Amino acid sequence: MDLRLPSKVLEHILSFVDSNEDRNSVSLVCKSWFETERRTRKRVFVRNCYAVTPEAVARRFPETRSLTLKGKPHFADYNLVPDGWGGYAWPWIEAMAAKCPSLDELRLKRMVVTDECLEKIAASFKDFKVLVLTSCEGFSTDGLAAIAVACSNLRELELRECIVEDLGGDWLSYFPETLTSLVSLDFSCLDSEVKLSDLERLVSRSPNLKSLKLNRAVSLDALGSLLRLAPQLVELGTGSFSDKLDQEAVSKLSQAFSEMKELKSLSGLWDVLPEYIPLLYSVCPGLTSLNLSYATVQMPDLVELLTRCSNLQKLWVMDLIEDKGLEVVASSCKELRELRVFPSGAEGLNDTNVAMTEQGLVSVSEGCPNLESVLYFCVQFTNAAMVTIARNRPNLTCFRLCVMEPFSPDHKTQQPLDEGFKAIVERCKDLQRLSVSGLLTNKAFEYIGTHGKKLRMLSIAFAGDSDLMLHHLLSGCESLNKLEIRDCPFGDTALLENAAKLETMRSLWMSSCCVSFGACKLLSQKMPKLNVEVIDEHPLETRPDSSPVERIYIYRTLAGPRLDMPEFVWTTQKNPEIGVSHLAIK
Amino acid sequence: MSDKNKTSDDALNFKATELRLGLPGSESPERVDQRFLTLKNLCPVSGAKRVFSNAINGSNKWVFSPGSTTDVNSGSVPVKDHKPGVSVKEKKSSAAAPASKAQVVGWPPIRSFRKNTMASSQSQKQGGNTNPETEEKAKSGPETCLYVKVSMEGAPYLRKIDLKTYKSYVELSSALEKMFSCFTIGPFGSHRRCGRDGLNESRLTNLLSGSVYVVTYEDKDSDWMLVGDVPWEMFICSCKKLRIMKSS
């Protein structure tokens, strides 16, 4: 008797299954379920663009509507990945254009996107709706014009911190008059001025516009008129907030802000002058997200603003807020979930004497019961502070502490910060992301390995004493998915002994460590399902097995070695001349 | 000159070639600050070899224990018995310039977008700017001095020089050599054997260690440029900072 569900029924059932994790499980049940699932999956996430080929994805999920891709490793954000390494969007766009005509959403992060890519998108997908590019590079404003002119049902165009060749502000004028579907527009990373009249017309014919993030070149005056045209905005990124306005203009702007009853998120505020801070008071009570990380105002002005933000859930600010300001946050922003404090110093090393210490974070941890995500740049820290923070907030899921001076000990006891991080990993049982800094010995990593069972992403710099550190992490952290390490003194043994672990992780990045060339080759031979990329811009002419590599990037993949490696990336497949490893290590 | 065929005698000499913290000419402590791993590795071979032989000795067993892999010449592992934190602090107070000023690629971990935005933000602010660097940038022409910071890859502290005191790239180059020779080995005269006047302005060759240094500068647009391309006068108008980088 055939007990198989008719595929139509299964399809219907699967239409209620949204989560890709569940869908992955569904696809493992049997062949027919695999087939039905793959034909009905609408959103595909590929978190390492080299883990699988574009053709394979396009073939498997022909009906997909949305594709999310990530390219370069995270440390590319800090210039640790040389230009030209890879992460090209083109092969993906080509493959999707050929096989997945229904694609209407593309979200790319840390990828190289060219104008050709954007033109291809514009030409290939009839109903293209959403383009979100985060930390991407390689395209110019001409490519944006191509998207603007062709995608007549465009809903979202967001450029988040991209590096764009800015050929001028004309691209905005390419949005046709018939385009009325815009919901979100973010061009905050562009330099050139767009024509205000084009922008105003675009905004006035976009009744569904909910999110608008302007670039710095949009003046304060222009902001006023835009807000009057779009009082329904939920998210606003202002332009530069420092032009001198006359009294009338100021009161008009104030009025415009007070009309914005839906506003939940505010950002931009570049160079905001203290006298303009009161303009924002009317929107503060409704804000759930506030990005002041480019607002160069001092603590008293920040405090005035923050005392009014009782519903704030996400706050990004610079260390100009000082401990005092964070105390105010602790008492006023009881709903706070995420806090990021960036350094204000010229080189990030705090030339200026700023009164922000570990105490600020301690206050917030005491006052904000929902605090779960922290990114904190500071000059000094103590173990006691971390112990207190951990005790106050066992619900932390993301803790990224950057003590900016490498090897800084606990500034009160001069001890390494091992005990502090121990408290964090021990108490915060749901911790998924951790970045450590300061003076750390192997003990810290022993603690992390022992307690960090839910840890998925770990970032380490200038830490540890020896290879043992890496061994603790790879053998202890069961959920480890991404590990990135720079300038730590370990090498081959831990890596080779825990080679199997690497197949359970998305990727491992190590730069300026002591991994030898021979170990890389050996690892590559032992583990065919990993791509082991040695990234060396200045290799020795003949490289003995014992020579250390500058960087190594290891990731699991079904696609085998990639075909687009530049000359400074070495793998045993691309460079068979480098030979096999002669290591005696098992 | 080959790094690869060092005998053990030569390996000992590497001690002299290592980057050390401390003032030029002073005896610095045995431990080499790890932070310069990124930038130096003057003796990559000997360092890695040490790590290796330990590994091989271990076969399956775990050979590393805290402190067992110390090898000061490798520069890769600190001596465990030192209180590294204390040493760093001591060095900080004894050095003439703050040791914390060493510049390392990608540290602190701030995205370029933010760095660039903050940099242009600060140069836009005219009045009320307390950053002496920006004030110097704003000065030019008939002013009496033009101090810029000079950093060198691998050096623990920066220097400042007055660009106005030099008339040409050649003068600048020899001044830089003198200033930073404590961070590399031996006499710099050896580089003149290259005999190419044009490019020597920007290339300081340290023949013995095999590292070639390139002088770069940060211009008004915050781009890093190779020194020597534009006329001297144009250069001093647009140079904000100098950086001596390693280039094989």
CSV table of N, CA and C in Angstrom, one decimal, chain A residues 77-80 110 135 161-162 188-189 216 270-271 293-294 296 318 342-344 346-349 351 377 402-407 409 414-415 437 439 441-442 461-468 471 486-489 492-494 497 512 514 516 519 538 540 542 545-548 583-586, chain B residues 3-4 33-39 41 44-45 48-49 51-52 55-56 59-67 69 76-78 80 83-86 88-89 92 99-118 120-122 124-125 130-131 133 149 241 246-248:
chain,number,residue,atom,x,y,z
A,77,ASP,N,36.5,43.4,7.7
A,77,ASP,CA,36.1,44.7,8.1
A,77,ASP,C,37.2,45.5,8.7
A,78,TYR,N,38.2,44.8,9.2
A,78,TYR,CA,39.3,45.6,9.8
A,78,TYR,C,40.6,45.5,9.0
A,79,ASN,N,40.4,45.4,7.7
A,79,ASN,CA,41.5,45.4,6.7
A,79,ASN,C,42.5,44.3,6.9
A,80,LEU,N,42.0,43.2,7.4
A,80,LEU,CA,43.0,42.1,7.5
A,80,LEU,C,42.9,41.1,6.3
A,110,ARG,N,29.5,41.8,2.7
A,110,ARG,CA,31.0,41.7,2.4
A,110,ARG,C,31.3,41.0,1.1
A,135,SER,N,28.4,46.4,3.7
A,135,SER,CA,29.9,46.3,3.6
A,135,SER,C,30.3,45.7,2.3
A,161,GLU,N,27.0,51.0,4.8
A,161,GLU,CA,28.5,51.0,4.9
A,161,GLU,C,29.2,50.4,3.7
A,162,CYS,N,28.7,50.7,2.5
A,162,CYS,CA,29.4,50.2,1.3
A,162,CYS,C,30.5,51.1,0.9
A,188,SER,N,23.1,56.3,2.9
A,188,SER,CA,23.9,57.0,3.9
A,188,SER,C,25.4,56.9,3.7
A,189,CYS,N,25.9,55.9,2.9
A,189,CYS,CA,27.3,55.8,2.8
A,189,CYS,C,27.8,56.5,1.6
A,216,ARG,N,25.3,62.3,4.3
A,216,ARG,CA,25.8,63.4,5.0
A,216,ARG,C,25.5,64.7,4.3
A,270,TRP,N,25.2,63.3,12.1
A,270,TRP,CA,26.6,63.6,12.0
A,270,TRP,C,26.9,64.9,12.4
A,271,ASP,N,27.9,65.0,13.3
A,271,ASP,CA,28.4,66.3,13.8
A,271,ASP,C,27.3,67.2,14.4
A,293,SER,N,26.3,57.2,17.3
A,293,SER,CA,27.8,56.9,17.2
A,293,SER,C,28.5,57.8,16.3
A,294,TYR,N,27.8,58.7,15.6
A,294,TYR,CA,28.5,59.8,14.9
A,294,TYR,C,28.2,61.1,15.4
A,296,THR,N,29.0,63.9,17.7
A,296,THR,CA,30.1,64.3,18.5
A,296,THR,C,29.7,65.3,19.6
A,318,MET,N,29.1,57.0,21.4
A,318,MET,CA,30.5,57.0,21.5
A,318,MET,C,30.9,57.2,23.0
A,342,PHE,N,31.4,53.1,21.1
A,342,PHE,CA,32.5,53.2,20.2
A,342,PHE,C,33.5,54.3,20.7
A,343,PRO,N,34.8,54.1,20.3
A,343,PRO,CA,35.8,55.1,20.8
A,343,PRO,C,35.7,56.4,20.0
A,344,SER,N,35.9,57.5,20.6
A,344,SER,CA,35.8,58.8,19.9
A,344,SER,C,37.2,59.3,19.5
A,346,ALA,N,40.9,60.1,18.0
A,346,ALA,CA,41.2,60.2,16.6
A,346,ALA,C,41.7,59.0,16.0
A,347,GLU,N,42.6,58.2,16.6
A,347,GLU,CA,43.0,57.0,16.0
A,347,GLU,C,42.4,55.8,16.6
A,348,GLY,N,41.3,56.1,17.4
A,348,GLY,CA,40.7,55.0,18.1
A,348,GLY,C,41.4,54.6,19.3
A,349,LEU,N,42.5,55.2,19.5
A,349,LEU,CA,43.3,54.8,20.7
A,349,LEU,C,43.1,55.9,21.8
A,351,ASP,N,43.1,59.4,22.1
A,351,ASP,CA,44.0,60.5,22.4
A,351,ASP,C,43.4,61.4,23.5
A,377,PHE,N,34.0,49.4,23.6
A,377,PHE,CA,35.4,49.8,23.5
A,377,PHE,C,35.8,50.7,24.7
A,402,CYS,N,36.3,45.3,24.0
A,402,CYS,CA,37.6,45.7,23.3
A,402,CYS,C,38.3,46.6,24.2
A,403,VAL,N,39.3,46.1,24.9
A,403,VAL,CA,40.2,47.0,25.7
A,403,VAL,C,41.2,47.3,24.7
A,404,MET,N,41.3,48.6,24.4
A,404,MET,CA,42.0,49.0,23.2
A,404,MET,C,43.5,48.8,23.2
A,405,GLU,N,44.1,48.9,24.3
A,405,GLU,CA,45.6,48.7,24.4
A,405,GLU,C,45.8,47.2,24.5
A,406,PRO,N,46.5,46.6,23.6
A,406,PRO,CA,46.7,45.1,23.7
A,406,PRO,C,47.5,44.8,24.9
A,407,PHE,N,47.2,43.6,25.5
A,407,PHE,CA,47.8,43.1,26.7
A,407,PHE,C,47.5,43.9,27.9
A,409,PRO,N,46.3,44.6,31.4
A,409,PRO,CA,45.8,43.8,32.5
A,409,PRO,C,44.7,44.5,33.2
A,414,GLN,N,46.4,44.4,38.2
A,414,GLN,CA,47.5,44.1,37.3
A,414,GLN,C,47.5,42.6,36.9
A,415,GLN,N,46.4,41.9,37.3
A,415,GLN,CA,46.3,40.5,36.9
A,415,GLN,C,45.7,40.4,35.4
A,437,SER,N,39.6,40.5,24.9
A,437,SER,CA,40.8,41.4,24.7
A,437,SER,C,41.5,41.6,26.1
A,439,LEU,N,44.9,41.5,28.6
A,439,LEU,CA,45.9,40.5,28.9
A,439,LEU,C,45.2,39.2,29.3
A,441,THR,N,45.7,34.8,29.6
A,441,THR,CA,46.6,33.6,29.6
A,441,THR,C,45.8,32.4,29.1
A,442,ASN,N,46.4,31.3,29.0
A,442,ASN,CA,45.7,30.1,28.6
A,442,ASN,C,44.5,29.8,29.4
A,461,ALA,N,42.3,38.4,20.0
A,461,ALA,CA,43.4,39.1,19.4
A,461,ALA,C,44.4,39.3,20.5
A,462,PHE,N,45.7,39.2,20.2
A,462,PHE,CA,46.8,39.4,21.1
A,462,PHE,C,46.6,38.7,22.5
A,463,ALA,N,46.4,37.4,22.4
A,463,ALA,CA,46.1,36.8,23.7
A,463,ALA,C,46.8,35.4,23.8
A,464,GLY,N,46.8,34.9,25.0
A,464,GLY,CA,47.2,33.5,25.3
A,464,GLY,C,48.7,33.3,25.3
A,465,ASP,N,49.0,32.2,25.8
A,465,ASP,CA,50.5,31.9,25.9
A,465,ASP,C,51.0,30.9,25.0
A,466,SER,N,50.1,30.0,24.6
A,466,SER,CA,50.6,28.9,23.7
A,466,SER,C,49.5,28.2,23.0
A,467,ASP,N,49.8,27.1,22.3
A,467,ASP,CA,48.9,26.3,21.5
A,467,ASP,C,47.8,25.8,22.3
A,468,LEU,N,48.0,25.6,23.6
A,468,LEU,CA,47.0,25.0,24.5
A,468,LEU,C,45.7,25.8,24.4
A,471,HIS,N,43.6,24.6,21.6
A,471,HIS,CA,43.2,23.3,21.9
A,471,HIS,C,41.9,23.3,22.8
A,486,ARG,N,43.7,36.6,15.8
A,486,ARG,CA,44.9,37.3,15.2
A,486,ARG,C,45.9,37.5,16.3
A,487,ASP,N,47.2,37.5,15.8
A,487,ASP,CA,48.3,37.8,16.7
A,487,ASP,C,48.2,37.0,18.0
A,488,CYS,N,48.1,35.7,17.9
A,488,CYS,CA,48.2,34.8,19.1
A,488,CYS,C,49.2,33.8,18.9
A,489,PRO,N,50.0,33.4,19.9
A,489,PRO,CA,51.2,32.6,19.7
A,489,PRO,C,50.9,31.1,19.6
A,492,ASP,N,50.7,24.8,15.1
A,492,ASP,CA,50.2,23.6,14.4
A,492,ASP,C,49.5,22.5,15.2
A,493,THR,N,50.1,22.2,16.3
A,493,THR,CA,49.6,21.0,17.0
A,493,THR,C,48.1,21.1,17.3
A,494,ALA,N,47.7,22.2,17.9
A,494,ALA,CA,46.2,22.2,18.2
A,494,ALA,C,45.4,22.1,17.0
A,497,GLU,N,45.5,18.5,15.6
A,497,GLU,CA,44.9,17.5,16.5
A,497,GLU,C,43.3,17.7,16.5
A,512,SER,N,48.7,36.3,11.6
A,512,SER,CA,49.8,36.6,12.4
A,512,SER,C,49.9,35.7,13.6
A,514,CYS,N,51.3,31.5,14.6
A,514,CYS,CA,52.5,30.7,14.3
A,514,CYS,C,52.2,29.4,13.6
A,516,SER,N,52.4,26.9,10.6
A,516,SER,CA,53.4,26.8,9.6
A,516,SER,C,52.8,26.3,8.3
A,519,ALA,N,52.0,22.7,8.1
A,519,ALA,CA,50.8,22.3,8.7
A,519,ALA,C,49.6,22.6,7.8
A,538,HIS,N,53.4,38.3,1.2
A,538,HIS,CA,54.9,38.4,1.1
A,538,HIS,C,55.5,37.1,1.4
A,540,LEU,N,58.1,33.9,1.3
A,540,LEU,CA,59.5,33.7,1.0
A,540,LEU,C,59.5,33.0,-0.4
A,542,THR,N,61.4,30.4,-1.6
A,542,THR,CA,61.2,29.0,-1.4
A,542,THR,C,60.7,28.8,0.0
A,545,ASP,N,58.6,24.0,5.0
A,545,ASP,CA,57.4,23.6,5.7
A,545,ASP,C,57.3,24.4,7.0
A,546,SER,N,58.5,24.7,7.6
A,546,SER,CA,58.5,25.3,8.9
A,546,SER,C,58.1,26.8,8.9
A,547,SER,N,58.1,27.4,7.7
A,547,SER,CA,57.9,28.9,7.7
A,547,SER,C,56.4,29.2,8.1
A,548,PRO,N,56.3,30.3,8.9
A,548,PRO,CA,54.9,30.6,9.3
A,548,PRO,C,54.1,31.3,8.2
A,583,LEU,N,55.7,16.9,7.2
A,583,LEU,CA,55.6,16.9,8.6
A,583,LEU,C,55.5,15.5,9.2
A,584,ALA,N,56.1,15.4,10.3
A,584,ALA,CA,56.0,14.1,11.0
A,584,ALA,C,54.8,14.0,11.9
A,585,ILE,N,54.0,15.1,12.0
A,585,ILE,CA,52.9,15.1,12.9
A,585,ILE,C,51.8,14.2,12.4
A,586,LYS,N,51.3,13.5,13.4
A,586,LYS,CA,50.2,12.6,13.0
A,586,LYS,C,48.9,13.4,12.7
B,3,ASP,N,68.0,34.0,4.4
B,3,ASP,CA,67.5,33.7,5.7
B,3,ASP,C,67.4,32.2,5.9
B,4,LYS,N,67.4,31.5,4.8
B,4,LYS,CA,67.0,30.1,5.0
B,4,LYS,C,68.1,29.2,5.4
B,33,ASP,N,57.8,41.9,23.1
B,33,ASP,CA,56.3,42.2,23.2
B,33,ASP,C,55.6,41.5,22.0
B,34,GLN,N,54.7,40.7,22.3
B,34,GLN,CA,53.9,40.0,21.3
B,34,GLN,C,53.2,40.8,20.3
B,35,ARG,N,52.9,42.0,20.7
B,35,ARG,CA,52.1,42.8,19.8
B,35,ARG,C,52.7,43.0,18.4
B,36,PHE,N,54.1,42.9,18.4
B,36,PHE,CA,54.7,43.1,17.1
B,36,PHE,C,54.9,41.9,16.3
B,37,LEU,N,54.3,40.8,16.7
B,37,LEU,CA,54.3,39.6,15.8
B,37,LEU,C,53.8,39.9,14.4
B,38,THR,N,52.8,40.8,14.4
B,38,THR,CA,52.2,41.1,13.1
B,38,THR,C,53.2,41.7,12.2
B,39,LEU,N,54.0,42.5,12.7
B,39,LEU,CA,54.8,43.3,11.8
B,39,LEU,C,56.2,42.9,11.7
B,41,ASN,N,58.7,39.6,12.7
B,41,ASN,CA,59.1,38.3,12.3
B,41,ASN,C,60.4,38.4,11.5
B,44,PRO,N,61.6,34.5,11.2
B,44,PRO,CA,60.5,33.6,11.1
B,44,PRO,C,61.0,32.1,11.1
B,45,VAL,N,62.1,31.9,10.5
B,45,VAL,CA,62.5,30.5,10.4
B,45,VAL,C,62.8,29.9,11.8
B,48,ALA,N,59.6,29.6,14.0
B,48,ALA,CA,58.7,28.5,13.7
B,48,ALA,C,59.3,27.2,13.9
B,49,LYS,N,60.6,27.1,13.7
B,49,LYS,CA,61.3,25.8,13.9
B,49,LYS,C,61.1,25.4,15.3
B,51,VAL,N,58.8,26.1,17.4
B,51,VAL,CA,57.4,25.6,17.7
B,51,VAL,C,57.3,24.2,17.1
B,52,PHE,N,57.8,24.0,15.9
B,52,PHE,CA,57.7,22.7,15.3
B,52,PHE,C,58.4,21.6,16.0
B,55,ALA,N,56.4,20.4,18.6
B,55,ALA,CA,55.2,19.6,18.2
B,55,ALA,C,55.6,18.2,17.8
B,56,ILE,N,56.7,18.1,17.1
B,56,ILE,CA,57.1,16.8,16.6
B,56,ILE,C,57.5,15.9,17.8
B,59,SER,N,54.4,14.0,19.3
B,59,SER,CA,53.6,13.1,18.5
B,59,SER,C,52.1,13.2,18.9
B,60,ASN,N,51.6,12.2,19.5
B,60,ASN,CA,50.2,12.3,19.8
B,60,ASN,C,49.9,13.1,21.1
B,61,LYS,N,50.9,13.1,21.9
B,61,LYS,CA,50.6,13.6,23.2
B,61,LYS,C,50.7,15.1,23.2
B,62,TRP,N,50.1,15.7,24.1
B,62,TRP,CA,50.0,17.1,24.2
B,62,TRP,C,51.3,17.6,24.9
B,63,VAL,N,52.1,18.3,24.1
B,63,VAL,CA,53.4,18.7,24.6
B,63,VAL,C,53.4,20.1,25.2
B,64,PHE,N,52.5,20.9,24.8
B,64,PHE,CA,52.5,22.3,25.2
B,64,PHE,C,51.9,22.4,26.6
B,65,SER,N,52.6,23.0,27.4
B,65,SER,CA,52.0,23.4,28.7
B,65,SER,C,52.4,24.8,28.9
B,66,PRO,N,51.7,25.5,29.7
B,66,PRO,CA,51.9,27.0,29.8
B,66,PRO,C,53.4,27.2,30.2
B,67,GLY,N,54.0,28.0,29.4
B,67,GLY,CA,55.4,28.3,29.7
B,67,GLY,C,56.4,27.4,29.2
B,69,THR,N,56.9,26.5,26.1
B,69,THR,CA,57.4,26.8,24.8
B,69,THR,C,58.1,28.1,24.7
B,76,SER,N,58.0,34.7,19.6
B,76,SER,CA,56.6,34.4,19.4
B,76,SER,C,55.9,34.0,20.7
B,77,VAL,N,56.6,33.7,21.8
B,77,VAL,CA,55.9,33.3,23.0
B,77,VAL,C,56.6,34.0,24.2
B,78,PRO,N,55.8,34.6,25.0
B,78,PRO,CA,56.4,35.3,26.1
B,78,PRO,C,56.8,34.3,27.2
B,80,LYS,N,56.7,32.8,30.6
B,80,LYS,CA,55.5,32.8,31.4
B,80,LYS,C,55.7,33.4,32.8
B,83,LYS,N,55.5,38.8,34.7
B,83,LYS,CA,54.2,39.3,34.7
B,83,LYS,C,54.0,40.2,33.5
B,84,PRO,N,53.6,39.7,32.4
B,84,PRO,CA,53.6,40.5,31.2
B,84,PRO,C,52.9,41.9,31.5
B,85,GLY,N,51.9,41.9,32.3
B,85,GLY,CA,51.2,43.1,32.5
B,85,GLY,C,52.1,44.1,33.2
B,86,VAL,N,52.8,43.7,34.1
B,86,VAL,CA,53.7,44.6,34.8
B,86,VAL,C,54.8,45.1,33.9
B,88,VAL,N,54.7,45.5,30.8
B,88,VAL,CA,54.2,46.5,29.8
B,88,VAL,C,54.1,47.8,30.5
B,89,LYS,N,53.6,47.8,31.7
B,89,LYS,CA,53.4,49.0,32.4
B,89,LYS,C,54.7,49.7,32.7
B,92,LYS,N,56.0,51.2,29.7
B,92,LYS,CA,55.3,52.4,29.3
B,92,LYS,C,55.9,53.6,30.1
B,99,ALA,N,54.4,53.9,24.8
B,99,ALA,CA,54.5,52.7,24.0
B,99,ALA,C,53.1,52.4,23.3
B,100,SER,N,52.1,52.9,23.9
B,100,SER,CA,50.7,52.5,23.4
B,100,SER,C,50.5,53.1,22.0
B,101,LYS,N,51.4,53.9,21.5
B,101,LYS,CA,51.1,54.5,20.2
B,101,LYS,C,51.5,53.7,19.0
B,102,ALA,N,51.9,52.5,19.3
B,102,ALA,CA,52.3,51.6,18.1
B,102,ALA,C,51.0,51.4,17.3
B,103,GLN,N,51.2,51.5,16.0
B,103,GLN,CA,50.0,51.3,15.1
B,103,GLN,C,50.1,49.9,14.6
B,104,VAL,N,49.0,49.2,14.6
B,104,VAL,CA,48.8,47.9,14.2
B,104,VAL,C,47.7,47.8,13.2
B,105,VAL,N,47.9,47.1,12.1
B,105,VAL,CA,46.8,47.0,11.1
B,105,VAL,C,45.5,46.4,11.8
B,106,GLY,N,44.4,47.1,11.5
B,106,GLY,CA,43.1,46.6,11.9
B,106,GLY,C,42.9,46.6,13.4
B,107,TRP,N,43.7,47.4,14.2
B,107,TRP,CA,43.5,47.4,15.6
B,107,TRP,C,43.5,48.9,16.1
B,108,PRO,N,42.6,49.3,16.9
B,108,PRO,CA,41.4,48.5,17.4
B,108,PRO,C,40.5,48.2,16.3
B,109,PRO,N,39.7,47.2,16.5
B,109,PRO,CA,38.8,46.7,15.4
B,109,PRO,C,37.6,47.7,15.1
B,110,ILE,N,37.9,48.6,14.3
B,110,ILE,CA,36.9,49.6,13.9
B,110,ILE,C,36.8,49.6,12.4
B,111,ARG,N,35.6,49.5,11.9
B,111,ARG,CA,35.4,49.4,10.5
B,111,ARG,C,35.9,50.7,9.8
B,112,SER,N,36.5,50.5,8.6
B,112,SER,CA,37.0,51.6,7.8
B,112,SER,C,36.0,52.7,7.6
B,113,PHE,N,34.7,52.3,7.4
B,113,PHE,CA,33.7,53.3,7.2
B,113,PHE,C,33.7,54.3,8.4
B,114,ARG,N,33.7,53.7,9.6
B,114,ARG,CA,33.7,54.6,10.8
B,114,ARG,C,34.9,55.4,10.9
B,115,LYS,N,36.1,54.8,10.6
B,115,LYS,CA,37.4,55.5,10.7
B,115,LYS,C,37.4,56.6,9.7
B,116,ASN,N,37.0,56.4,8.5
B,116,ASN,CA,37.0,57.4,7.5
B,116,ASN,C,36.0,58.5,7.8
B,117,THR,N,34.8,58.1,8.3
B,117,THR,CA,33.8,59.1,8.7
B,117,THR,C,34.3,60.0,9.8
B,118,MET,N,34.9,59.4,10.8
B,118,MET,CA,35.4,60.2,12.0
B,118,MET,C,36.5,61.1,11.5
B,120,SER,N,37.2,62.4,8.6
B,120,SER,CA,36.7,63.6,7.8
B,120,SER,C,35.9,64.5,8.7
B,121,SER,N,35.3,63.9,9.7
B,121,SER,CA,34.5,64.7,10.6
B,121,SER,C,35.4,65.7,11.3
B,122,GLN,N,36.5,65.2,11.8
B,122,GLN,CA,37.5,66.0,12.6
B,122,GLN,C,38.1,67.0,11.7
B,124,GLN,N,36.8,68.5,9.3
B,124,GLN,CA,35.8,69.5,8.9
B,124,GLN,C,35.7,70.5,10.0
B,125,LYS,N,35.9,70.1,11.3
B,125,LYS,CA,35.7,71.0,12.4
B,125,LYS,C,36.9,72.0,12.4
B,130,THR,N,40.6,70.7,19.3
B,130,THR,CA,41.7,70.6,20.2
B,130,THR,C,42.8,69.6,19.7
B,131,ASN,N,42.5,69.0,18.6
B,131,ASN,CA,43.4,68.0,18.1
B,131,ASN,C,44.6,68.7,17.5
B,133,GLU,N,47.0,67.6,15.9
B,133,GLU,CA,47.3,67.1,14.5
B,133,GLU,C,46.6,67.9,13.5
B,149,LYS,N,53.5,63.1,12.4
B,149,LYS,CA,53.9,61.9,13.1
B,149,LYS,C,54.5,60.9,12.1
B,241,LYS,N,50.7,62.5,7.7
B,241,LYS,CA,51.4,61.5,8.5
B,241,LYS,C,52.3,60.7,7.7
B,246,LYS,N,56.8,47.8,5.9
B,246,LYS,CA,57.6,46.7,5.4
B,246,LYS,C,57.0,46.3,4.0
B,247,SER,N,57.9,46.1,3.1
B,247,SER,CA,57.5,45.5,1.8
B,247,SER,C,58.5,44.6,1.3
B,248,SER,N,58.2,43.3,1.1
B,248,SER,CA,59.2,42.4,0.6
B,248,SER,C,59.7,42.8,-0.7
